[in-house]
Amino acid sequence: MATKKNKQIQQALIKFYHNPVAKVSFELFLTIFGVIFFAIFAIRPTLLTMSDLIKEIEDKEKLDKQLQRKVAALSTAQQEYQLYGDQLQLVDEAIPDRMQLIKTLKIIEKIASEQDLIISDLRLASIPNEGRKTLTSENIARIDQGLELSVMGSYPSIRDFVESLQQSRRTLVANVVEFNIKEDRSQTTLEATMTISIPYFKAKNE
Amino acid sequence: MSKTTDIKINLTPRDPFFKTTTGKFLNWAIKVGRYIVIFTELIIIVSFAARFSLDRRVTDLNDSIHQKEVIAQSYGDLEADFRLAQKKIDQYEQVEQRNNIVKIFPKLQEIVPENLVLENLEITRTGITLEAIAATNNALNFFINNLQVSPYFFDVEVKKIEAESKKTGGFTVLVEARTSMEVIETGEKIDLKTKE
């Protein structure tokens, strides 16, 4: 009985595999498999390489253009630098790289003496630390050192003193000027108290 | 008219090899498989040919970039020095643009009458505060009027007017006003209506 059943199954299977639909499926499977195989292992790496290459070219073209612009800008900058290089020391003199406290105070003292003014009081909130770091365009910072100054003299002298401070090569900015009349032992004197900003450059985090 | 029909009869028996899996595979490979292989090879050959020109462009670009890098390096520290100088000039310009209080002095002198004595005067970059003793009522009126019509001062506020002792006479006045630095800097007088 069992052998008869087995034979019947075998015949059914043979009939099924002779069926044309099964034959086409086998070829279709091979075709799909072949397409996928070649697409993954042959076409994909080739196209990837090509796209990488094209991207590399685009990036390098961009870089090349940027470098071209940079070279042109450097050339112009060099011309400008040579043209105005001598005047840069004026900027350094106006706002120096260090506070140069003593030099600045001497400038103020000189201007005051030129106007026949007596410096009665001079106050600094703190003595600035003379930095040592080399200044670069990235780390440069401007510090405005405050200075409180009191002078005694005539109104025109004080006015000229403030004007001379403003016109000094070393940048000194008068923020507030306060005039007071002081009476002392039947003598009347005019005193001016002023707040002055003394800008200087310093490296950040110094 | 009798119809003719083409009937093809193939009496050659099929090779049993083509019924085996290997046979079927070979049969597929020479029919469909070859087209797939040819198509794949075509793409690879085209890309291989294109690579020549692309590689050439990459080499040219590398040369060009290297050349420009060398030129840029030949400028040495110029770029750093230039950038530093630019920053310094920018900062200097910022400081210079601040209001210059020196210019307020002559403008103030213009409006103070002779018989008005300034007791206390504070000049800042934005305004003035002054305490003065006016000898006469006229001097006080003249001063306040001058201050109000002056194009260089605005928001004039009279904080205090006090009569001085009978001995000395006159009035003590405390005035606050804001300065119009724009007008002072340019020296152009503006219409009072527009100023308000």
Short mmCIF file of C-alpha atoms in Angstrom, two decimals:
data_model
loop_
_atom_site.label_atom_id
_atom_site.label_comp_id
_atom_site.label_asym_id
_atom_site.label_seq_id
_atom_site.Cartn_x
_atom_site.Cartn_y
_atom_site.Cartn_z
CA MET A 1 0.00 0.00 0.00
CA ALA A 2 2.76 2.36 1.06
CA THR A 3 4.77 1.82 -2.12
CA LYS A 4 1.67 2.56 -4.22
CA LYS A 5 1.13 5.83 -2.37
CA ASN A 6 4.78 6.78 -2.79
CA LYS A 7 4.54 6.11 -6.51
CA GLN A 8 1.44 8.27 -6.74
CA ILE A 9 3.25 11.15 -4.95
CA GLN A 10 6.30 10.73 -7.16
CA GLN A 11 4.13 10.88 -10.29
CA ALA A 12 2.36 13.97 -9.00
CA LEU A 13 5.69 15.68 -8.34
CA ILE A 14 7.04 14.75 -11.79
CA LYS A 15 3.86 16.15 -13.31
CA PHE A 16 4.32 19.38 -11.28
CA TYR A 17 7.93 19.89 -12.37
CA HIS A 18 6.96 19.33 -15.97
CA ASN A 19 4.52 22.12 -15.54
CA PRO A 20 5.67 25.18 -17.64
CA VAL A 21 4.88 27.60 -14.78
CA ALA A 22 7.53 25.96 -12.62
CA LYS A 23 10.09 26.19 -15.45
CA VAL A 24 9.48 29.96 -15.92
CA SER A 25 9.74 30.52 -12.16
CA PHE A 26 13.15 28.94 -12.13
CA GLU A 27 14.38 31.20 -14.97
CA LEU A 28 12.73 34.22 -13.40
CA PHE A 29 14.42 33.46 -10.11
CA LEU A 30 17.78 33.15 -11.86
CA THR A 31 17.20 36.41 -13.73
CA ILE A 32 16.26 38.36 -10.60
CA PHE A 33 19.13 36.81 -8.68
CA GLY A 34 21.56 37.62 -11.52
CA VAL A 35 20.38 41.23 -11.76
CA ILE A 36 20.64 41.74 -7.99
CA PHE A 37 24.02 40.00 -7.82
CA PHE A 38 25.56 42.12 -10.55
CA ALA A 39 23.88 45.27 -9.28
CA ILE A 40 25.35 44.78 -5.80
CA PHE A 41 28.78 43.43 -6.62
CA ALA A 42 29.60 45.12 -9.93
CA ILE A 43 27.46 48.16 -10.75
CA ARG A 44 27.07 49.59 -7.22
CA PRO A 45 30.81 49.82 -6.41
CA THR A 46 31.49 51.31 -9.85
CA LEU A 47 28.79 53.95 -9.46
CA LEU A 48 29.88 54.66 -5.88
CA THR A 49 33.46 55.21 -7.02
CA MET A 50 32.24 57.48 -9.78
CA SER A 51 30.03 59.54 -7.48
CA ASP A 52 32.86 59.81 -4.93
CA LEU A 53 35.14 61.01 -7.67
CA ILE A 54 32.62 63.57 -8.91
CA LYS A 55 32.06 64.82 -5.35
CA GLU A 56 35.81 65.06 -4.82
CA ILE A 57 36.11 67.10 -8.01
CA GLU A 58 33.31 69.44 -6.91
CA ASP A 59 34.92 69.94 -3.49
CA LYS A 60 38.32 70.56 -5.00
CA GLU A 61 36.90 73.01 -7.52
CA LYS A 62 35.32 74.92 -4.63
CA LEU A 63 38.59 74.85 -2.71
CA ASP A 64 40.49 75.94 -5.79
CA LYS A 65 38.16 78.93 -6.28
CA GLN A 66 38.44 79.87 -2.60
CA LEU A 67 42.23 79.67 -2.78
CA GLN A 68 42.18 81.78 -5.93
CA ARG A 69 40.14 84.41 -4.10
CA LYS A 70 42.46 84.19 -1.12
CA VAL A 71 45.56 84.68 -3.26
CA ALA A 72 43.94 87.69 -4.94
CA ALA A 73 42.91 89.10 -1.55
CA LEU A 74 46.42 88.53 -0.17
CA SER A 75 47.90 90.33 -3.13
CA THR A 76 45.60 93.32 -2.57
CA ALA A 77 46.25 93.16 1.17
CA GLN A 78 50.00 93.24 0.60
CA GLN A 79 49.68 96.35 -1.56
CA GLU A 80 47.48 98.05 1.03
CA TYR A 81 49.76 96.97 3.86
CA GLN A 82 52.80 98.37 2.10
CA LEU A 83 50.92 101.59 1.36
CA TYR A 84 49.61 102.19 4.88
CA GLY A 85 52.10 100.13 6.89
CA ASP A 86 53.89 103.20 8.17
CA GLN A 87 50.67 104.65 9.53
CA LEU A 88 49.89 101.53 11.54
CA GLN A 89 52.30 102.65 14.22
CA LEU A 90 49.93 105.58 14.83
CA VAL A 91 47.19 103.08 15.68
CA ASP A 92 49.64 101.30 17.99
CA GLU A 93 50.47 104.61 19.57
CA ALA A 94 46.79 105.53 19.99
CA ILE A 95 45.78 102.20 21.50
CA PRO A 96 48.89 100.27 22.50
CA ASP A 97 49.16 96.53 22.99
CA ARG A 98 49.85 97.02 26.69
CA MET A 99 48.42 99.53 29.15
CA GLN A 100 51.78 101.34 29.54
CA LEU A 101 50.46 102.94 32.71
CA ILE A 102 53.50 105.05 33.58
CA LYS A 103 53.86 106.41 30.05
CA THR A 104 50.13 107.24 29.91
CA LEU A 105 50.19 109.01 33.28
CA LYS A 106 53.21 111.01 32.15
CA ILE A 107 51.29 112.10 29.05
CA ILE A 108 48.39 113.27 31.25
CA GLU A 109 50.82 115.02 33.61
CA LYS A 110 52.52 116.77 30.68
CA ILE A 111 49.22 117.98 29.24
CA ALA A 112 48.15 119.25 32.67
CA SER A 113 51.42 121.10 33.19
CA GLU A 114 51.13 122.67 29.73
CA GLN A 115 47.78 124.13 30.81
CA ASP A 116 49.10 125.25 34.22
CA LEU A 117 46.80 122.87 36.00
CA ILE A 118 47.45 121.21 39.32
CA ILE A 119 46.55 117.55 39.55
CA SER A 120 44.97 117.31 42.97
CA ASP A 121 43.79 113.73 42.81
CA LEU A 122 44.31 110.74 40.57
CA ARG A 123 42.63 107.40 41.11
CA LEU A 124 42.70 104.08 39.33
CA ALA A 125 40.25 101.33 40.22
CA SER A 126 43.01 98.75 39.77
CA ILE A 127 46.54 98.58 38.44
CA PRO A 128 46.25 96.71 35.16
CA ASN A 129 48.35 93.67 34.56
CA GLU A 130 50.78 94.26 31.70
CA GLY A 131 50.07 91.19 29.56
CA ARG A 132 52.73 89.08 27.93
CA LYS A 133 50.79 86.99 25.46
CA THR A 134 51.32 87.69 21.79
CA LEU A 135 48.29 89.37 20.30
CA THR A 136 46.53 87.79 17.36
CA SER A 137 43.32 88.70 15.55
CA GLU A 138 41.60 85.85 17.42
CA ASN A 139 42.64 86.68 20.97
CA ILE A 140 42.75 90.48 20.84
CA ALA A 141 40.44 92.36 23.19
CA ARG A 142 40.09 96.06 23.99
CA ILE A 143 40.09 97.04 27.63
CA ASP A 144 38.97 100.49 28.77
CA GLN A 145 40.88 101.32 31.90
CA GLY A 146 39.03 103.89 33.97
CA LEU A 147 40.85 106.77 35.60
CA GLU A 148 39.45 109.43 37.90
CA LEU A 149 41.32 112.69 37.83
CA SER A 150 40.87 116.00 39.63
CA VAL A 151 42.57 119.15 38.44
CA MET A 152 42.55 122.70 39.66
CA GLY A 153 42.86 125.78 37.50
CA SER A 154 40.91 128.20 35.39
CA TYR A 155 37.90 127.21 33.29
CA PRO A 156 39.64 127.85 29.93
CA SER A 157 42.66 125.83 31.08
CA ILE A 158 40.51 122.92 32.14
CA ARG A 159 38.56 123.12 28.89
CA ASP A 160 41.80 123.15 26.89
CA PHE A 161 43.12 120.30 29.02
CA VAL A 162 40.10 118.14 28.14
CA GLU A 163 40.51 119.10 24.50
CA SER A 164 44.22 118.25 24.57
CA LEU A 165 43.45 114.91 26.19
CA GLN A 166 41.04 114.13 23.37
CA GLN A 167 43.55 115.23 20.75
CA SER A 168 46.47 113.37 22.26
CA ARG A 169 48.07 110.68 20.09
CA ARG A 170 47.49 108.29 22.97
CA THR A 171 43.72 107.85 22.93
CA LEU A 172 42.25 109.25 26.12
CA VAL A 173 38.48 109.62 26.27
CA ALA A 174 36.91 111.99 28.76
CA ASN A 175 33.56 110.54 29.72
CA VAL A 176 32.45 112.92 32.44
CA VAL A 177 33.73 116.34 33.48
CA GLU A 178 32.39 117.91 36.63
CA PHE A 179 33.26 121.48 37.60
CA ASN A 180 33.07 122.55 41.22
CA ILE A 181 33.92 125.81 42.89
CA LYS A 182 35.91 125.24 46.06
CA GLU A 183 36.22 127.86 48.69
CA ASP A 184 39.17 127.50 50.98
CA ARG A 185 40.39 130.25 53.36
CA SER A 186 38.71 133.01 51.41
CA GLN A 187 40.29 131.67 48.23
CA THR A 188 38.03 130.40 45.50
CA THR A 189 39.37 127.73 43.17
CA LEU A 190 37.80 125.85 40.34
CA GLU A 191 38.23 122.11 40.46
CA ALA A 192 37.26 119.71 37.73
CA THR A 193 36.82 116.03 38.39
CA MET A 194 36.83 113.89 35.32
CA THR A 195 36.46 110.25 34.44
CA ILE A 196 38.78 109.21 31.66
CA SER A 197 38.82 105.97 29.69
CA ILE A 198 42.24 104.73 28.66
CA PRO A 199 41.81 102.01 26.03
CA TYR A 200 44.50 99.40 25.43
CA PHE A 201 44.71 95.98 23.81
CA LYS A 202 45.21 92.78 25.70
CA ALA A 203 45.03 89.09 24.90
CA LYS A 204 41.76 87.46 25.96
CA ASN A 205 41.93 85.33 29.13
CA GLU A 206 45.16 86.94 30.23
CA MET B 1 -10.38 30.95 -51.05
CA SER B 2 -8.94 28.40 -48.72
CA LYS B 3 -7.10 29.59 -45.57
CA THR B 4 -3.48 28.45 -45.09
CA THR B 5 -2.05 28.03 -41.66
CA ASP B 6 1.64 27.60 -40.73
CA ILE B 7 2.12 24.56 -38.63
CA LYS B 8 5.63 23.87 -37.35
CA ILE B 9 6.35 20.39 -36.29
CA ASN B 10 9.63 19.66 -34.55
CA LEU B 11 10.19 15.95 -34.41
CA THR B 12 13.73 16.08 -32.97
CA PRO B 13 13.64 14.78 -29.44
CA ARG B 14 14.72 17.24 -26.66
CA ASP B 15 18.08 16.60 -25.05
CA PRO B 16 17.35 15.19 -21.58
CA PHE B 17 20.33 17.22 -20.29
CA PHE B 18 18.21 20.37 -20.51
CA LYS B 19 15.81 18.84 -18.05
CA THR B 20 18.48 18.66 -15.35
CA THR B 21 19.18 21.70 -13.07
CA THR B 22 22.62 22.26 -14.63
CA GLY B 23 21.08 22.08 -18.07
CA LYS B 24 18.34 24.53 -17.14
CA PHE B 25 20.93 26.89 -15.65
CA LEU B 26 23.14 26.72 -18.75
CA ASN B 27 20.12 27.23 -20.95
CA TRP B 28 19.21 30.37 -18.91
CA ALA B 29 22.80 31.60 -18.86
CA ILE B 30 23.13 31.61 -22.63
CA LYS B 31 19.73 33.21 -23.16
CA VAL B 32 19.00 35.80 -20.42
CA GLY B 33 22.19 35.71 -18.37
CA ARG B 34 24.38 36.93 -21.20
CA TYR B 35 22.29 40.08 -21.61
CA ILE B 36 22.66 40.83 -17.91
CA VAL B 37 26.42 40.27 -18.07
CA ILE B 38 26.75 42.40 -21.21
CA PHE B 39 24.68 45.20 -19.64
CA THR B 40 26.81 45.11 -16.48
CA GLU B 41 30.01 45.10 -18.49
CA LEU B 42 28.76 48.03 -20.56
CA ILE B 43 28.20 50.13 -17.44
CA ILE B 44 31.62 49.17 -16.07
CA ILE B 45 33.38 49.92 -19.36
CA VAL B 46 31.66 53.31 -19.67
CA SER B 47 32.59 54.24 -16.13
CA PHE B 48 36.13 52.95 -16.66
CA ALA B 49 36.47 55.22 -19.68
CA ALA B 50 34.97 58.16 -17.78
CA ARG B 51 37.43 57.64 -14.94
CA PHE B 52 40.32 58.60 -17.20
CA SER B 53 38.97 62.09 -17.72
CA LEU B 54 37.81 62.41 -14.09
CA ASP B 55 41.20 61.27 -12.76
CA ARG B 56 42.87 63.77 -15.04
CA ARG B 57 40.67 66.56 -13.63
CA VAL B 58 41.46 65.51 -10.06
CA THR B 59 45.20 65.56 -10.82
CA ASP B 60 44.90 68.99 -12.45
CA LEU B 61 42.92 70.33 -9.51
CA ASN B 62 45.43 68.90 -7.02
CA ASP B 63 48.25 70.62 -8.88
CA SER B 64 46.34 73.90 -9.02
CA ILE B 65 45.47 73.74 -5.29
CA HIS B 66 49.05 72.91 -4.35
CA GLN B 67 50.34 75.81 -6.43
CA LYS B 68 47.95 78.26 -4.81
CA GLU B 69 48.77 76.93 -1.33
CA VAL B 70 52.44 77.56 -2.02
CA ILE B 71 51.64 81.10 -3.20
CA ALA B 72 49.47 81.73 -0.12
CA GLN B 73 52.24 80.39 2.16
CA SER B 74 54.77 82.65 0.45
CA TYR B 75 52.96 85.65 1.93
CA GLY B 76 54.11 84.44 5.35
CA ASP B 77 52.59 86.28 8.33
CA LEU B 78 50.99 88.95 6.16
CA GLU B 79 47.49 87.55 6.63
CA ALA B 80 47.81 87.38 10.43
CA ASP B 81 49.36 90.86 10.59
CA PHE B 82 46.70 92.29 8.29
CA ARG B 83 43.84 90.78 10.26
CA LEU B 84 45.34 92.06 13.51
CA ALA B 85 45.74 95.54 12.03
CA GLN B 86 42.12 95.42 10.78
CA LYS B 87 40.85 94.51 14.27
CA LYS B 88 42.89 97.30 15.83
CA ILE B 89 41.60 99.87 13.33
CA ASP B 90 38.01 98.69 13.91
CA GLN B 91 38.45 99.09 17.66
CA TYR B 92 40.06 102.50 17.19
CA GLU B 93 37.13 103.63 15.02
CA GLN B 94 34.70 102.46 17.70
CA VAL B 95 36.52 104.54 20.31
CA GLU B 96 36.67 107.56 17.99
CA GLN B 97 32.96 107.37 17.27
CA ARG B 98 32.16 107.97 20.91
CA ASN B 99 30.65 111.34 21.64
CA ASN B 100 33.27 113.97 22.13
CA ILE B 101 32.31 116.07 25.12
CA VAL B 102 34.86 118.73 24.23
CA LYS B 103 32.47 119.97 21.56
CA ILE B 104 29.86 120.77 24.21
CA PHE B 105 32.02 123.49 25.86
CA PRO B 106 31.67 126.18 23.14
CA LYS B 107 27.98 125.43 22.72
CA LEU B 108 27.47 125.93 26.43
CA GLN B 109 29.44 129.15 26.35
CA GLU B 110 27.11 130.49 23.68
CA ILE B 111 24.04 130.20 25.89
CA VAL B 112 25.36 131.31 29.28
CA PRO B 113 24.77 135.04 29.87
CA GLU B 114 27.38 137.16 31.63
CA ASN B 115 25.47 137.68 34.85
CA LEU B 116 24.99 133.98 35.48
CA VAL B 117 27.64 132.19 37.52
CA LEU B 118 27.98 128.45 37.19
CA GLU B 119 28.44 126.89 40.60
CA ASN B 120 28.47 123.31 39.54
CA LEU B 121 28.62 121.86 36.06
CA GLU B 122 28.64 118.24 35.01
CA ILE B 123 29.17 117.36 31.35
CA THR B 124 28.67 113.80 30.22
CA ARG B 125 28.51 112.29 26.73
CA THR B 126 24.72 112.39 26.85
CA GLY B 127 23.91 115.59 28.65
CA ILE B 128 24.66 118.35 31.08
CA THR B 129 23.63 119.11 34.65
CA LEU B 130 24.35 122.54 36.02
CA GLU B 131 23.73 124.57 39.10
CA ALA B 132 24.07 128.31 38.62
CA ILE B 133 23.38 131.55 40.36
CA ALA B 134 21.60 134.10 38.22
CA ALA B 135 22.11 137.66 39.38
CA THR B 136 18.80 138.88 37.97
CA ASN B 137 15.50 137.51 36.89
CA ASN B 138 16.30 138.55 33.35
CA ALA B 139 19.56 136.59 33.34
CA LEU B 140 17.70 133.48 34.49
CA ASN B 141 15.00 133.90 31.85
CA PHE B 142 17.61 134.58 29.18
CA PHE B 143 19.58 131.46 30.10
CA ILE B 144 16.60 129.08 30.23
CA ASN B 145 15.26 130.52 27.01
CA ASN B 146 18.65 130.11 25.31
CA LEU B 147 18.87 126.52 26.48
CA GLN B 148 15.42 125.71 25.16
CA VAL B 149 15.89 127.25 21.74
CA SER B 150 19.43 125.92 21.28
CA PRO B 151 19.51 123.13 18.68
CA TYR B 152 22.31 121.45 20.61
CA PHE B 153 20.28 120.76 23.75
CA PHE B 154 16.92 119.13 24.27
CA ASP B 155 14.78 117.64 27.02
CA VAL B 156 15.58 120.68 29.15
CA GLU B 157 14.39 120.16 32.69
CA VAL B 158 14.51 122.87 35.34
CA LYS B 159 14.85 120.89 38.55
CA LYS B 160 15.01 123.75 41.02
CA ILE B 161 14.70 127.53 41.20
CA GLU B 162 15.42 129.12 44.56
CA ALA B 163 15.71 132.72 45.56
CA GLU B 164 19.08 133.46 47.13
CA SER B 165 19.41 135.30 50.45
CA LYS B 166 18.45 138.94 50.48
CA LYS B 167 22.11 139.83 51.05
CA THR B 168 23.42 138.35 47.85
CA GLY B 169 20.21 138.43 45.82
CA GLY B 170 19.53 136.51 42.62
CA PHE B 171 18.34 132.94 42.05
CA THR B 172 19.85 129.49 42.25
CA VAL B 173 18.82 127.26 39.40
CA LEU B 174 19.40 123.56 38.80
CA VAL B 175 18.97 122.48 35.19
CA GLU B 176 19.35 119.19 33.35
CA ALA B 177 19.46 118.87 29.56
CA ARG B 178 20.38 116.25 27.02
CA THR B 179 22.85 117.04 24.29
CA SER B 180 22.20 116.39 20.66
CA MET B 181 25.67 115.21 19.64
CA GLU B 182 24.55 114.58 16.08
CA VAL B 183 23.84 118.29 15.65
CA ILE B 184 27.00 119.29 17.53
CA GLU B 185 29.17 116.97 15.40
CA THR B 186 27.73 118.09 12.06
CA GLY B 187 27.21 121.69 13.07
CA GLU B 188 23.91 121.72 11.22
CA LYS B 189 21.09 123.41 12.94
CA ILE B 190 17.85 121.49 12.85
CA ASP B 191 14.30 122.67 12.83
CA LEU B 192 13.03 122.88 16.37
CA LYS B 193 9.71 121.36 15.38
CA THR B 194 11.39 118.27 14.01
CA LYS B 195 13.67 118.07 17.03
CA GLU B 196 10.67 117.85 19.31
#
